Amino acid sequence: MKMIKILGFVTLLATSYQCLAQTSLVGPGKKIDPYHYEITKNGLFRRAAVSSAHPLASKVGAAIMEQGGNAFDAAIATQLALAVVYPGAGNIGGGGFLLARMSKGEVFGLDYREAAPARANRDMYLDKNGNAITMLSQQGQLASGIPGTVAGLFATMPYAKLPFSVLIQPAIDLAEKGFAITEKQANGFNGEKAIFQKQNSQPIAFVKETKWKVGDTLIQKELAATLKRIQKDGAKGFYEGETAKLLVAEMQKGNGIISLEDLKSYTAKLRNPIEFDYRGHHIVSFAPPSSGGLLINQMMKMIEKYPVSEYKFQSVKSVQLMIEAERRAYADRAEHMGDPDFYKVPVKTLTSDAYLAKRMSDYSPDKAGVSTAITAGAIHESEETTHISIVDAAGNMVSVTTTLNDTYGSKTVVAGAGFLLNNEMDDFSVKPGVPNMYGAIGGEANAIAPGKRMLSSMTPTLVLKNKKPYVVIGTPGGTTIPTSVYQGLVNIIDFNMSASDAINKPKFHHQWQPDVVMIEKDFDANTKKQLLAMGYKLVDRGGIGRTEAIRILSDGKKETAADIRGDDAVAGF
Ligand code: GLY
């Protein structure tokens, strides 16, 4: 197994992949071979394009569009495929946000974020002395919010063209007949073995006696059976009947509180997107309960009056300005953002020109700002989430980010149903006003309440230029999501980069607290030196985000890019 660069494409040669007959994946003449596939990082497609976290999922999305589906069909099929081939974050046991612009111009957001169960309460993760027991919000049954993904898929169906039974079939085939795993996936399973065994009393598909290696086949029979119930009974195949009973039985094995009634009453919600203009481009992003749209709105408007392109990419001037915008926006996140159905998020004020000008009034271009002036603690979120960017031949744009929260969520697989449950309850502030063990803070805005949706950072985003589709972008990465999208957009708009350069150049991240700048490797050494001299504390870290972007060129071609930090891949035609 080697990664080889051929003509600018990264190709994965799976020398040890099992040579089995191709499955019936995707339909007549559109075979996808789940045992031999390459990881293609870039493509220039004439009609339709997909970029996602896994090559097989991107191929499924593209093939569905080639068969007559539109971007919504592709979004449904790709999410379902990811739930099988990318179990670390792809899911049916989690939740997400879908942001779309229809070819005729209508924009909308679908919120299928998980919700707190009816028996949840704001102190549910505190011991008798009032201390947070964060293990409980992060692992095991009590960590799960009511899953939203399946409701989200069905809320997307009115915009799709093909029957749901067709869209879910590739995922069923992949789960039932198996597919060859990548090296990164093998390492992921090996690394999680002990925790999977701790959290699951029954055997699960992700654990085997010997070490996983690249090319091994992953078969998920129980997941296939769950997907078939959804294929047969629609959303009821998940939220009612056998699957719901298995999920509630799983809850009862631990201390989980999701009930049959919680599942039956879960609904996806329509949200009006956050929209703003930046240097002649119209940006559309996700509204609360995500913080993402607000954060990129705040950060981009805070830097708009400065000549960023003259400062040049990753010069100390542009980086320092962008860091200071990040610091101020993230301070607002902790204080003012939460589920708008439970807390009045001051969207208008937070994004008004007057407010943002005031936020930058103490900005000094020669020295580091200081976060400690604001009393609050550190923020940490898991960084495992996944994003899909799609454009179809008709010009529909779909940007979807979904999550289990942590990698493999709560690490708990629903016995008999084969899918992982999220640990999204940890995205609430488990003790309002006080940082939890992981440093997540928030006040009343993000306190736990029954039925409430926990604050997210997911930032599925679209850009229009001259009123025409221009960019679809998004990424996983916990609190680094909005900074990754912000930097990707500034790279395209201010620094005129290709989609590939925009997402793959080294990134930096500041989230107000802790008062440090996280920096990816290969970041410009001279800029680092100058930032240190100005008083910034720099922390080297691994990859920031795994961004998927499509940029539509003036001739209509879709310049499609998948992040080099993972197995992410593009597909299209
Ligand atoms: N769980 C990551 C997020 O929603 O931001």
Coordinates of C-alpha atoms and ligand atoms in Angstrom, one line a residue:
M1 CA 0.0 0.0 0.0
K2 CA 1.6 3.2 -1.1
M3 CA 0.6 6.8 -1.7
I4 CA 1.9 7.8 -5.1
K5 CA 1.6 11.2 -6.8
I6 CA 0.6 10.8 -10.4
L7 CA 0.1 14.0 -12.5
G8 CA -1.0 16.0 -9.5
F9 CA -3.4 13.3 -8.3
V10 CA -2.7 11.3 -5.2
T11 CA -3.5 7.7 -6.0
L12 CA -4.0 5.0 -3.4
L13 CA -2.8 1.6 -4.6
A14 CA -4.4 -1.1 -2.6
T15 CA -2.2 -3.9 -3.4
S16 CA -3.6 -6.2 -0.8
Y17 CA -7.3 -5.3 -1.4
Q18 CA -9.5 -8.4 -1.7
C19 CA -10.4 -9.1 -5.3
L20 CA -14.1 -9.7 -5.0
A21 CA -16.7 -9.2 -7.6
Q22 CA -18.1 -5.6 -7.8
T23 CA -21.3 -5.1 -5.9
S24 CA -24.4 -3.7 -7.5
L25 CA -23.3 -0.3 -6.2
V26 CA -25.3 2.6 -7.7
G27 CA -27.0 0.9 -10.6
P28 CA -26.8 -0.1 -14.2
G29 CA -23.5 0.8 -15.8
K30 CA -22.4 2.8 -12.8
K31 CA -20.4 0.3 -10.9
I32 CA -18.2 1.4 -8.0
D33 CA -15.6 -1.2 -6.9
P34 CA -15.4 -1.0 -3.1
Y35 CA -12.1 -3.0 -3.1
H36 CA -10.1 -1.0 -5.6
Y37 CA -10.4 2.8 -5.4
E38 CA -8.1 5.7 -5.6
I39 CA -8.0 8.8 -3.4
T40 CA -8.3 11.7 -5.9
K41 CA -7.6 15.0 -4.3
N42 CA -8.5 17.4 -7.2
G43 CA -10.8 17.5 -10.2
L44 CA -12.1 19.9 -12.8
F45 CA -15.6 18.7 -13.6
R46 CA -17.9 20.1 -16.3
R47 CA -21.3 19.2 -14.8
A48 CA -21.4 18.0 -11.2
A49 CA -18.9 17.5 -8.4
V50 CA -18.7 16.1 -4.9
S51 CA -15.9 16.4 -2.3
S52 CA -16.2 14.4 0.9
A53 CA -14.1 12.6 3.6
H54 CA -14.0 9.2 1.7
P55 CA -13.5 8.3 -1.9
L56 CA -16.3 5.7 -2.0
A57 CA -18.8 8.2 -0.5
S58 CA -17.8 10.9 -3.1
K59 CA -18.1 8.3 -5.9
V60 CA -21.6 7.3 -4.7
G61 CA -22.7 11.0 -4.7
A62 CA -21.3 11.6 -8.2
A63 CA -22.8 8.4 -9.6
I64 CA -26.2 9.2 -8.1
M65 CA -26.1 12.6 -10.0
E66 CA -24.9 10.8 -13.2
Q67 CA -27.9 8.6 -12.9
G68 CA -30.3 11.6 -12.9
G69 CA -30.2 12.7 -9.3
N70 CA -29.5 16.3 -8.3
A71 CA -27.2 17.7 -5.5
F72 CA -29.8 16.9 -2.9
D73 CA -30.0 13.2 -4.0
A74 CA -26.2 13.2 -3.9
A75 CA -26.2 14.8 -0.4
I76 CA -28.5 12.1 0.9
A77 CA -26.6 9.2 -0.7
T78 CA -23.2 10.5 0.3
Q79 CA -24.2 11.0 3.9
L80 CA -25.5 7.5 4.1
A81 CA -22.4 6.1 2.4
L82 CA -20.2 8.0 4.9
A83 CA -22.2 6.4 7.7
V84 CA -20.8 3.1 6.5
V85 CA -17.3 3.8 5.1
Y86 CA -16.3 6.5 7.5
P87 CA -17.7 5.5 10.9
G88 CA -15.5 7.9 12.8
A89 CA -17.8 10.8 11.9
G90 CA -20.2 9.7 9.1
N91 CA -23.3 8.6 10.9
I92 CA -26.9 7.9 11.4
G93 CA -26.5 8.2 15.2
G94 CA -25.5 11.8 15.1
G95 CA -26.7 15.0 13.6
G96 CA -25.9 17.8 11.2
F97 CA -26.7 20.9 9.2
L98 CA -27.4 21.1 5.5
L99 CA -27.2 24.5 3.8
A100 CA -28.4 24.8 0.2
R101 CA -29.0 27.3 -2.6
M102 CA -31.4 26.1 -5.2
S103 CA -30.6 26.8 -8.8
K104 CA -33.4 29.4 -8.9
G105 CA -31.8 31.3 -6.0
E106 CA -33.7 30.2 -2.8
V107 CA -31.4 29.6 0.1
F108 CA -32.2 27.6 3.2
G109 CA -30.7 25.6 6.1
L110 CA -31.9 22.3 7.5
D111 CA -31.1 21.8 11.2
Y112 CA -30.9 18.2 12.2
R113 CA -28.7 18.8 15.2
E114 CA -29.1 16.3 18.1
A115 CA -31.4 17.5 20.9
A116 CA -31.3 16.9 24.7
P117 CA -33.7 14.1 25.8
A118 CA -36.8 15.0 27.8
R119 CA -35.2 13.7 31.0
A120 CA -32.1 15.9 30.5
N121 CA -31.5 18.8 32.9
R122 CA -28.8 21.4 33.3
D123 CA -27.1 19.7 36.2
M124 CA -27.1 16.1 34.8
Y125 CA -23.3 16.0 34.6
L126 CA -22.6 17.4 38.1
D127 CA -21.7 15.4 41.2
K128 CA -23.3 16.1 44.5
N129 CA -20.7 18.8 45.2
G130 CA -21.5 20.5 41.9
N131 CA -18.4 19.4 40.1
A132 CA -18.6 18.4 36.4
I133 CA -18.2 14.7 35.7
T134 CA -17.2 15.2 32.1
M135 CA -16.6 11.5 31.4
L136 CA -20.4 11.1 31.4
S137 CA -21.0 13.7 28.8
Q138 CA -18.3 12.2 26.6
Q139 CA -18.5 8.5 26.7
G140 CA -21.3 5.9 27.1
Q141 CA -25.0 6.1 26.7
L142 CA -25.6 9.2 28.8
A143 CA -23.4 11.3 26.4
S144 CA -25.9 11.0 23.5
G145 CA -28.3 13.5 22.3
I146 CA -31.3 12.4 20.3
P147 CA -29.9 11.6 16.9
G148 CA -31.1 13.9 14.1
T149 CA -29.4 12.6 10.9
V150 CA -32.1 10.3 9.6
A151 CA -34.7 13.1 10.1
G152 CA -32.4 15.4 8.2
L153 CA -32.2 13.0 5.3
F154 CA -36.0 12.8 5.0
A155 CA -36.3 16.5 5.4
T156 CA -34.0 16.8 2.4
M157 CA -36.2 14.4 0.3
P158 CA -38.7 17.0 -1.0
Y159 CA -35.8 18.7 -2.9
A160 CA -34.4 15.4 -4.3
K161 CA -35.5 13.6 -7.5
L162 CA -34.8 9.9 -7.0
P163 CA -36.6 7.6 -4.6
F164 CA -35.1 7.2 -1.2
S165 CA -34.8 3.4 -1.7
V166 CA -32.3 4.1 -4.6
L167 CA -30.3 6.6 -2.5
I168 CA -29.8 4.3 0.4
Q169 CA -29.0 1.2 -1.6
P170 CA -25.2 1.9 -2.1
A171 CA -24.9 2.3 1.7
I172 CA -26.7 -1.0 2.2
D173 CA -24.4 -2.7 -0.3
L174 CA -21.3 -1.3 1.4
A175 CA -22.4 -2.3 4.8
E176 CA -23.7 -5.8 3.8
K177 CA -21.0 -6.9 1.3
G178 CA -18.1 -4.8 2.7
F179 CA -15.4 -2.6 1.4
A180 CA -11.7 -2.4 1.7
I181 CA -10.5 0.0 4.4
T182 CA -7.7 2.5 4.1
E183 CA -4.6 2.7 6.1
K184 CA -5.9 5.6 8.1
Q185 CA -9.1 3.7 8.9
A186 CA -7.1 0.6 10.0
N187 CA -5.0 2.8 12.3
G188 CA -8.1 4.4 13.7
F189 CA -9.7 1.1 14.6
N190 CA -6.5 -0.2 16.1
G191 CA -6.1 2.9 18.2
E192 CA -9.7 2.8 19.6
K193 CA -9.8 -1.0 20.3
A194 CA -9.5 -0.7 24.1
I195 CA -12.2 2.0 24.4
F196 CA -14.6 0.1 22.0
Q197 CA -14.2 -3.0 24.2
K198 CA -14.8 -0.9 27.4
Q199 CA -18.0 0.8 26.0
N200 CA -19.6 -2.2 24.3
S201 CA -20.5 -5.5 26.0
Q202 CA -21.3 -7.2 22.7
P203 CA -19.0 -7.8 19.8
I204 CA -18.9 -4.9 17.3
A205 CA -17.8 -4.8 13.7
F206 CA -14.9 -2.4 14.4
V207 CA -13.1 -4.8 16.8
K208 CA -11.3 -7.9 15.8
E209 CA -8.7 -10.1 17.5
T210 CA -5.8 -9.3 15.2
K211 CA -4.7 -5.8 14.1
W212 CA -6.6 -4.1 11.2
K213 CA -4.5 -3.4 8.2
V214 CA -5.0 -1.6 4.9
G215 CA -7.2 -3.6 2.5
D216 CA -9.0 -5.5 5.2
T217 CA -12.7 -5.8 4.5
L218 CA -15.2 -4.2 6.9
I219 CA -18.6 -5.8 6.9
Q220 CA -21.4 -4.3 9.0
K221 CA -24.4 -6.7 8.9
E222 CA -26.3 -5.1 11.7
L223 CA -25.9 -1.7 10.3
A224 CA -27.1 -3.1 6.9
A225 CA -30.2 -4.4 8.6
T226 CA -30.9 -1.0 10.2
L227 CA -30.4 0.7 6.8
K228 CA -32.9 -1.8 5.3
R229 CA -35.5 -0.9 7.9
I230 CA -35.0 2.7 7.0
Q231 CA -35.3 1.9 3.3
K232 CA -38.6 0.0 4.0
D233 CA -40.3 2.2 6.6
G234 CA -38.7 5.6 6.0
A235 CA -37.8 7.8 9.1
K236 CA -40.0 5.4 11.2
G237 CA -37.5 2.7 10.4
F238 CA -35.2 4.6 12.7
Y239 CA -37.3 6.6 15.1
E240 CA -39.9 3.9 15.8
G241 CA -40.1 0.1 15.7
E242 CA -37.2 -2.3 15.9
T243 CA -34.4 0.3 15.6
A244 CA -35.9 2.6 18.2
K245 CA -36.4 -0.3 20.6
L246 CA -32.8 -1.4 20.1
L247 CA -31.6 2.2 20.8
V248 CA -33.6 2.5 24.0
A249 CA -32.4 -1.0 25.1
E250 CA -28.9 0.2 24.6
M251 CA -29.7 3.3 26.8
Q252 CA -30.9 1.0 29.5
K253 CA -27.6 -1.0 29.5
G254 CA -25.9 2.1 30.7
N255 CA -27.3 5.2 32.3
G256 CA -28.7 6.6 29.1
I257 CA -32.0 8.6 29.1
I258 CA -33.2 8.7 25.4
S259 CA -36.7 7.3 25.4
L260 CA -39.0 5.9 22.7
E261 CA -41.0 9.2 23.0
D262 CA -37.8 11.3 22.5
L263 CA -37.1 9.4 19.3
K264 CA -40.7 9.6 18.0
S265 CA -40.9 13.3 18.6
Y266 CA -37.6 14.4 17.0
T267 CA -37.9 16.7 14.0
A268 CA -35.5 18.5 11.7
K269 CA -36.0 22.3 11.5
L270 CA -35.8 24.8 8.7
R271 CA -33.4 27.7 9.5
N272 CA -32.9 31.0 7.7
P273 CA -29.2 31.2 6.9
I274 CA -26.8 33.9 8.1
E275 CA -26.0 36.1 5.0
F276 CA -23.5 38.9 4.5
D277 CA -21.4 40.6 1.9
Y278 CA -17.6 40.5 1.9
R279 CA -15.6 42.4 -0.8
G280 CA -18.3 42.0 -3.5
H281 CA -19.1 38.4 -2.6
H282 CA -22.3 37.2 -0.9
I283 CA -21.6 34.7 1.8
V284 CA -24.3 32.3 3.1
S285 CA -23.7 30.2 6.2
F286 CA -25.4 28.4 9.0
A287 CA -27.4 30.2 11.7
P288 CA -27.7 29.2 15.4
P289 CA -27.7 26.6 16.9
S290 CA -24.5 26.7 15.0
S291 CA -22.0 29.4 16.0
G292 CA -20.3 29.0 12.6
G293 CA -22.2 31.4 10.4
L294 CA -22.1 34.2 13.0
L295 CA -18.4 33.7 13.7
I296 CA -17.4 33.9 10.0
N297 CA -19.7 36.9 9.6
Q298 CA -18.0 38.6 12.5
M299 CA -14.5 37.7 11.6
M300 CA -14.8 38.6 7.9
K301 CA -16.5 41.9 8.6
M302 CA -13.9 42.8 11.3
I303 CA -11.1 42.5 8.7
E304 CA -12.9 43.9 5.7
K305 CA -11.8 47.4 6.1
Y306 CA -8.1 46.4 6.1
P307 CA -6.2 45.8 2.7
V308 CA -5.6 42.2 3.5
S309 CA -4.5 41.2 -0.1
E310 CA -1.9 44.0 0.0
Y311 CA -0.6 42.6 3.3
K312 CA 0.0 39.2 1.4
F313 CA -0.8 35.7 2.4
Q314 CA 0.5 34.6 5.8
S315 CA 2.5 37.8 6.3
V316 CA 2.7 38.8 9.9
K317 CA 0.3 41.7 9.1
S318 CA -2.5 39.6 7.6
V319 CA -2.1 36.8 10.2
Q320 CA -2.0 39.1 13.2
L321 CA -5.1 40.9 12.0
M322 CA -7.0 37.7 11.4
I323 CA -6.0 36.3 14.8
E324 CA -7.3 39.4 16.6
A325 CA -10.6 39.0 14.7
E326 CA -10.8 35.4 15.8
R327 CA -10.1 36.3 19.4
R328 CA -13.0 38.8 19.6
A329 CA -15.5 36.6 17.7
Y330 CA -14.8 33.5 19.9
A331 CA -15.2 35.5 23.1
D332 CA -18.7 36.3 21.8
R333 CA -19.4 32.7 21.1
A334 CA -18.9 31.6 24.7
E335 CA -21.2 34.3 26.0
H336 CA -24.0 34.9 23.5
M337 CA -24.6 31.8 21.3
G338 CA -26.9 28.8 21.8
D339 CA -30.1 27.3 20.5
P340 CA -32.3 30.2 19.3
D341 CA -35.4 28.3 20.3
F342 CA -34.3 28.5 23.9
Y343 CA -32.1 31.6 24.1
K344 CA -32.5 34.9 22.3
V345 CA -29.2 35.0 20.4
P346 CA -28.5 38.7 19.6
V347 CA -27.8 38.0 15.9
K348 CA -28.4 41.5 14.7
T349 CA -26.2 43.2 17.2
L350 CA -23.4 40.6 16.9
T351 CA -23.2 41.2 13.2
S352 CA -23.9 45.0 13.0
D353 CA -21.2 47.2 11.6
A354 CA -21.3 49.5 14.6
Y355 CA -20.8 46.6 17.1
L356 CA -18.0 45.0 15.0
A357 CA -16.2 48.4 14.6
K358 CA -16.4 48.7 18.4
R359 CA -15.0 45.2 18.9
M360 CA -11.9 46.2 16.8
S361 CA -11.5 49.6 18.4
D362 CA -8.8 48.3 20.7
Y363 CA -7.0 46.4 17.9
S364 CA -3.3 47.2 17.7
P365 CA -1.4 46.0 14.7
D366 CA 1.9 45.8 16.5
K367 CA 1.2 43.7 19.5
A368 CA -0.7 40.7 20.7
G369 CA -4.1 41.3 22.2
V370 CA -4.9 39.8 25.6
S371 CA -7.8 37.5 26.3
T372 CA -7.7 37.6 30.1
A373 CA -9.5 40.9 30.2
I374 CA -12.6 38.8 29.7
T375 CA -13.5 36.4 32.5
A376 CA -14.1 33.0 31.1
G377 CA -12.2 29.7 30.6
A378 CA -10.9 27.6 27.8
I379 CA -12.9 26.2 24.9
H380 CA -12.3 22.7 23.6
E381 CA -14.5 20.6 21.3
S382 CA -13.8 17.3 19.7
E383 CA -12.6 17.8 16.2
E384 CA -14.2 14.8 14.5
T385 CA -17.0 15.8 12.2
T386 CA -17.3 15.5 8.5
H387 CA -18.2 17.8 5.6
I388 CA -19.6 17.3 2.0
S389 CA -19.6 19.9 -0.7
I390 CA -21.7 19.3 -3.8
V391 CA -22.7 21.2 -7.0
D392 CA -24.9 19.7 -9.6
A393 CA -25.4 20.4 -13.3
A394 CA -28.4 22.6 -12.7
G395 CA -26.5 24.8 -10.4
N396 CA -27.9 23.6 -7.0
M397 CA -25.3 24.0 -4.3
V398 CA -25.3 21.9 -1.2
S399 CA -23.0 22.2 1.8
V400 CA -23.5 19.6 4.6
T401 CA -21.6 19.1 7.8
T402 CA -22.6 16.2 10.1
T403 CA -21.1 14.9 13.3
L404 CA -21.0 12.3 16.1
N405 CA -18.9 14.9 18.0
D406 CA -15.9 13.0 19.1
T407 CA -14.2 10.4 16.8
Y408 CA -16.7 7.5 16.9
G409 CA -18.9 9.6 19.2
S410 CA -19.7 8.1 22.5
K411 CA -17.8 4.9 21.3
T412 CA -21.0 3.1 22.0
V413 CA -22.6 1.0 19.2
V414 CA -26.3 0.3 19.5
A415 CA -26.3 -3.5 20.1
G416 CA -28.2 -5.3 17.3
A417 CA -28.5 -2.1 15.2
G418 CA -24.8 -1.6 14.4
F419 CA -24.5 2.2 14.5
L420 CA -22.5 4.4 16.8
L421 CA -24.2 6.9 19.1
N422 CA -23.0 10.5 19.3
N423 CA -21.6 12.2 22.4
E424 CA -23.0 15.5 21.4
M425 CA -24.3 16.3 25.0
D426 CA -20.7 17.5 25.6
D427 CA -21.2 20.4 23.2
F428 CA -23.6 21.9 25.8
S429 CA -21.9 23.8 28.6
V430 CA -22.2 21.1 31.3
K431 CA -21.9 23.7 34.0
P432 CA -22.9 27.1 32.8
G433 CA -20.3 29.7 33.5
V434 CA -17.6 27.3 34.6
P435 CA -15.2 25.5 32.2
N436 CA -15.7 21.7 32.2
M437 CA -12.8 19.3 32.3
Y438 CA -12.2 19.8 28.6
G439 CA -12.4 23.6 29.0
A440 CA -15.7 24.0 27.2
I441 CA -17.4 27.1 28.6
G442 CA -20.6 28.9 28.0
G443 CA -23.3 30.6 30.0
E444 CA -27.0 30.4 30.1
A445 CA -27.1 30.6 26.3
N446 CA -25.8 27.0 26.0
A447 CA -27.0 25.4 29.3
I448 CA -28.7 22.0 29.0
A449 CA -32.5 21.9 28.8
P450 CA -34.9 19.2 27.6
G451 CA -35.4 19.4 23.8
K452 CA -32.7 22.0 23.4
R453 CA -30.0 21.7 20.7
M454 CA -26.4 22.1 21.8
L455 CA -24.3 24.9 20.3
S456 CA -22.2 23.8 17.3
S457 CA -19.3 25.2 15.4
M458 CA -20.3 23.5 12.1
T459 CA -20.1 26.0 9.3
P460 CA -21.4 24.7 6.0
T461 CA -21.0 27.7 3.7
L462 CA -21.8 28.9 0.2
V463 CA -20.5 31.9 -1.7
L464 CA -22.0 33.8 -4.6
K465 CA -20.1 36.1 -6.9
N466 CA -22.0 38.5 -9.2
K467 CA -25.1 36.7 -7.8
K468 CA -23.9 33.4 -9.3
P469 CA -22.8 30.2 -7.5
Y470 CA -19.1 30.5 -6.7
V471 CA -17.9 28.4 -3.8
V472 CA -19.2 25.6 -1.6
I473 CA -17.0 25.0 1.4
G474 CA -17.0 23.4 4.9
T475 CA -14.9 21.3 7.2
P476 CA -14.8 19.3 10.4
G477 CA -12.6 20.5 13.3
G478 CA -14.6 21.4 16.4
T479 CA -14.0 25.0 17.3
T480 CA -11.4 25.2 14.5
I481 CA -14.2 24.8 11.9
P482 CA -15.1 28.5 11.7
T483 CA -11.5 29.6 11.5
S484 CA -10.8 27.0 8.8
V485 CA -13.7 28.2 6.7
Y486 CA -12.8 31.9 7.4
Q487 CA -9.2 31.3 6.2
G488 CA -10.3 29.2 3.2
L489 CA -12.6 32.0 2.1
V490 CA -10.0 34.8 2.7
N491 CA -7.5 32.6 0.7
I492 CA -9.9 32.5 -2.2
I493 CA -11.3 36.0 -2.1
D494 CA -8.3 38.1 -0.9
F495 CA -5.4 36.0 -2.0
N496 CA -7.0 34.7 -5.2
M497 CA -6.1 31.1 -4.5
S498 CA -7.4 27.9 -6.2
A499 CA -9.7 25.8 -4.2
S500 CA -6.9 23.3 -3.5
D501 CA -4.4 25.9 -2.3
A502 CA -7.1 27.6 -0.2
I503 CA -7.9 24.6 1.8
N504 CA -4.4 22.9 2.0
K505 CA -2.1 25.8 2.9
P506 CA -1.1 25.7 6.6
K507 CA -3.6 27.3 9.0
F508 CA -3.6 28.9 12.4
H509 CA -6.3 29.1 15.0
H510 CA -7.1 31.3 18.0
Q511 CA -10.3 30.8 20.0
W512 CA -10.0 33.5 22.6
Q513 CA -9.3 31.1 25.4
P514 CA -6.8 29.5 25.9
D515 CA -4.9 32.6 24.8
V516 CA -2.6 30.8 22.3
V517 CA -2.3 30.6 18.6
M518 CA -2.4 27.1 17.3
I519 CA -0.2 26.7 14.2
E520 CA 0.0 23.9 11.7
K521 CA 3.4 22.6 10.6
D522 CA 4.9 24.2 7.5
F523 CA 3.6 27.6 8.7
D524 CA 5.9 30.3 7.5
A525 CA 8.9 30.4 9.9
N526 CA 9.6 34.1 9.6
T527 CA 5.9 35.0 10.4
K528 CA 6.1 32.7 13.4
K529 CA 9.2 34.5 14.6
Q530 CA 7.6 37.9 14.2
L531 CA 4.4 36.8 16.0
L532 CA 6.5 35.6 18.9
A533 CA 8.3 38.9 19.1
M534 CA 4.9 40.7 19.3
G535 CA 3.9 38.6 22.3
Y536 CA 1.8 35.8 20.9
K537 CA 2.1 32.4 22.4
L538 CA 2.3 29.8 19.6
V539 CA 1.5 26.1 19.9
D540 CA 2.4 23.7 17.1
R541 CA -0.3 21.2 16.5
G542 CA -1.5 18.6 14.0
G543 CA -3.9 19.2 11.1
I544 CA -6.5 21.9 11.4
G545 CA -9.7 20.9 9.7
R546 CA -10.3 18.7 6.7
T547 CA -11.9 21.1 4.3
E548 CA -13.8 20.2 1.1
A549 CA -14.3 23.0 -1.4
I550 CA -15.7 23.5 -4.9
R551 CA -15.0 26.7 -6.8
I552 CA -17.1 27.4 -9.9
L553 CA -14.9 29.0 -12.5
S554 CA -16.1 31.6 -15.0
D555 CA -16.5 28.9 -17.7
G556 CA -18.8 26.9 -15.4
K557 CA -16.2 24.2 -14.6
K558 CA -16.2 23.0 -11.0
E559 CA -12.7 23.2 -9.5
T560 CA -13.1 20.6 -6.8
A561 CA -10.7 20.0 -4.0
A562 CA -10.4 17.5 -1.1
D563 CA -8.3 18.1 1.9
I564 CA -4.8 16.5 1.9
R565 CA -5.0 15.9 5.7
G566 CA -7.2 12.8 5.4
D567 CA -8.6 10.2 3.0
D568 CA -10.8 13.0 1.6
A569 CA -11.5 12.7 -2.1
V570 CA -13.4 14.3 -5.0
A571 CA -15.6 12.7 -7.7
G572 CA -17.5 14.2 -10.5
F573 CA -18.1 14.3 -14.3
Ligands
GLY1 N1 -19.5 18.6 17.6 C1 -18.9 19.6 16.9 C2 -19.7 20.7 16.6 O1 -20.9 20.6 16.4 O2 -19.3 21.8 16.5

